[in-house]
Amino acid sequence: MMVVGCAGGSPFAEAPVDPQSPAGAAILEAAKADRSYPRFSDIPPAPTDMRPARAWAVAVKDVEAARSSLYAETAPETWTLSDTEAFAAQALSQVEPPPIAGAPANTEGFARDARERATPPPSSR
């Protein structure tokens, strides 16, 4: 079986640049520029304020223990849905019912508020 993708020339050969393209001149100039390359001494030192690997392991175990505890506390057998009617009745007794949506006073108040907030469109002239 023949691999066609590698059949071309050397991957290290210079690629042709169209000098008429908008970026052509900038590409050729950048390729010819004599620049200094970074040195190994330019690499910054390793940070010293990092958590040691052992501390990461302890933190991971703490998170896994918290997860296990949460799963145990919220497992299906730890709660039930019983006496929901009494709960609903108590909740309804603590709140005021909403106003009736179609009442004329509500409709007029809504329309009045909308007219006060409305900004007319600009004149077509």
Short mmCIF file of C-alpha atoms in Angstrom, two decimals:
data_model
loop_
_atom_site.label_atom_id
_atom_site.label_comp_id
_atom_site.label_asym_id
_atom_site.label_seq_id
_atom_site.Cartn_x
_atom_site.Cartn_y
_atom_site.Cartn_z
CA MET A 1 0.00 0.00 0.00
CA MET A 2 1.41 3.40 -0.92
CA VAL A 3 1.11 6.44 1.31
CA VAL A 4 0.39 9.34 -0.99
CA GLY A 5 0.52 12.12 1.64
CA CYS A 6 4.26 11.69 2.12
CA ALA A 7 5.08 11.44 -1.58
CA GLY A 8 5.68 15.20 -1.90
CA GLY A 9 8.97 16.95 -1.39
CA SER A 10 10.79 17.54 1.85
CA PRO A 11 8.66 18.98 4.66
CA PHE A 12 11.61 21.25 5.49
CA ALA A 13 11.76 22.89 2.07
CA GLU A 14 10.77 26.54 1.82
CA ALA A 15 7.16 27.01 0.78
CA PRO A 16 6.56 29.42 -2.07
CA VAL A 17 5.02 32.77 -1.09
CA ASP A 18 3.03 34.80 -3.59
CA PRO A 19 4.60 38.27 -3.43
CA GLN A 20 1.40 39.77 -4.86
CA SER A 21 -0.73 38.63 -1.90
CA PRO A 22 -1.62 41.23 0.75
CA ALA A 23 0.43 39.37 3.38
CA GLY A 24 3.20 38.23 1.04
CA ALA A 25 5.62 41.08 1.75
CA ALA A 26 5.14 40.77 5.52
CA ILE A 27 5.68 37.00 5.35
CA LEU A 28 8.90 37.33 3.36
CA GLU A 29 10.19 40.08 5.67
CA ALA A 30 9.43 38.01 8.79
CA ALA A 31 11.14 34.97 7.28
CA LYS A 32 14.32 36.94 6.51
CA ALA A 33 14.49 38.72 9.88
CA ASP A 34 17.43 37.70 12.03
CA ARG A 35 15.96 37.12 15.47
CA SER A 36 17.39 35.82 18.68
CA TYR A 37 16.00 32.56 19.93
CA PRO A 38 15.09 31.92 23.55
CA ARG A 39 17.65 30.19 25.75
CA PHE A 40 17.09 27.58 28.44
CA SER A 41 18.07 30.19 31.01
CA ASP A 42 14.98 32.19 29.94
CA ILE A 43 12.69 29.53 31.39
CA PRO A 44 11.38 30.81 34.72
CA PRO A 45 12.07 28.79 37.86
CA ALA A 46 9.44 26.36 39.10
CA PRO A 47 6.96 27.99 41.50
CA THR A 48 7.58 27.35 45.19
CA ASP A 49 4.10 28.13 46.50
CA MET A 50 2.49 25.01 45.04
CA ARG A 51 0.61 22.45 47.11
CA PRO A 52 2.70 19.27 47.45
CA ALA A 53 1.42 16.11 45.77
CA ARG A 54 0.62 14.53 49.15
CA ALA A 55 -1.67 17.47 50.02
CA TRP A 56 -3.49 17.03 46.68
CA ALA A 57 -4.10 13.38 47.53
CA VAL A 58 -5.51 14.34 50.95
CA ALA A 59 -7.78 16.96 49.35
CA VAL A 60 -9.06 14.42 46.81
CA LYS A 61 -9.85 11.95 49.59
CA ASP A 62 -11.70 14.70 51.50
CA VAL A 63 -13.83 15.51 48.45
CA GLU A 64 -14.59 11.84 47.84
CA ALA A 65 -15.57 11.42 51.52
CA ALA A 66 -17.88 14.45 51.28
CA ARG A 67 -19.45 12.98 48.13
CA SER A 68 -20.04 9.63 49.82
CA SER A 69 -21.57 11.38 52.83
CA LEU A 70 -23.86 13.45 50.59
CA TYR A 71 -24.99 10.34 48.70
CA ALA A 72 -25.71 8.56 51.99
CA GLU A 73 -27.68 11.52 53.37
CA THR A 74 -29.78 11.94 50.22
CA ALA A 75 -30.33 8.31 49.29
CA PRO A 76 -33.89 7.37 48.26
CA GLU A 77 -34.59 5.60 51.55
CA THR A 78 -33.75 8.73 53.61
CA TRP A 79 -36.89 10.69 52.69
CA THR A 80 -40.50 10.07 51.77
CA LEU A 81 -43.33 11.91 50.11
CA SER A 82 -46.13 11.44 52.58
CA ASP A 83 -48.89 13.70 53.86
CA THR A 84 -48.51 16.00 50.86
CA GLU A 85 -52.08 17.30 51.20
CA ALA A 86 -51.38 18.71 54.67
CA PHE A 87 -48.12 20.26 53.45
CA ALA A 88 -49.90 21.91 50.51
CA ALA A 89 -52.71 23.20 52.74
CA GLN A 90 -50.21 24.72 55.16
CA ALA A 91 -48.29 26.38 52.33
CA LEU A 92 -51.48 27.80 50.81
CA SER A 93 -52.57 29.20 54.17
CA GLN A 94 -49.34 31.20 54.41
CA VAL A 95 -49.64 33.01 51.08
CA GLU A 96 -52.07 35.46 49.55
CA PRO A 97 -53.74 34.19 46.39
CA PRO A 98 -52.75 35.99 43.20
CA PRO A 99 -55.19 38.48 41.68
CA ILE A 100 -57.59 37.18 39.08
CA ALA A 101 -55.98 37.68 35.70
CA GLY A 102 -59.07 38.77 33.78
CA ALA A 103 -60.48 41.22 36.34
CA PRO A 104 -61.26 44.63 34.75
CA ALA A 105 -59.24 46.52 37.37
CA ASN A 106 -56.17 44.41 36.63
CA THR A 107 -56.56 44.85 32.89
CA GLU A 108 -56.99 48.62 33.14
CA GLY A 109 -54.02 48.93 35.51
CA PHE A 110 -51.82 46.88 33.19
CA ALA A 111 -52.85 48.92 30.15
CA ARG A 112 -52.28 52.21 32.01
CA ASP A 113 -48.79 51.09 33.11
CA ALA A 114 -47.94 49.95 29.59
CA ARG A 115 -49.04 53.30 28.10
CA GLU A 116 -46.94 55.21 30.65
CA ARG A 117 -43.81 53.13 29.88
CA ALA A 118 -44.31 53.11 26.10
CA THR A 119 -42.13 55.23 23.84
CA PRO A 120 -43.79 56.23 20.58
CA PRO A 121 -41.91 55.34 17.39
CA PRO A 122 -40.11 58.16 15.57
CA SER A 123 -42.04 60.15 13.01
CA SER A 124 -41.83 58.83 9.45
CA ARG A 125 -41.25 62.31 8.04
#
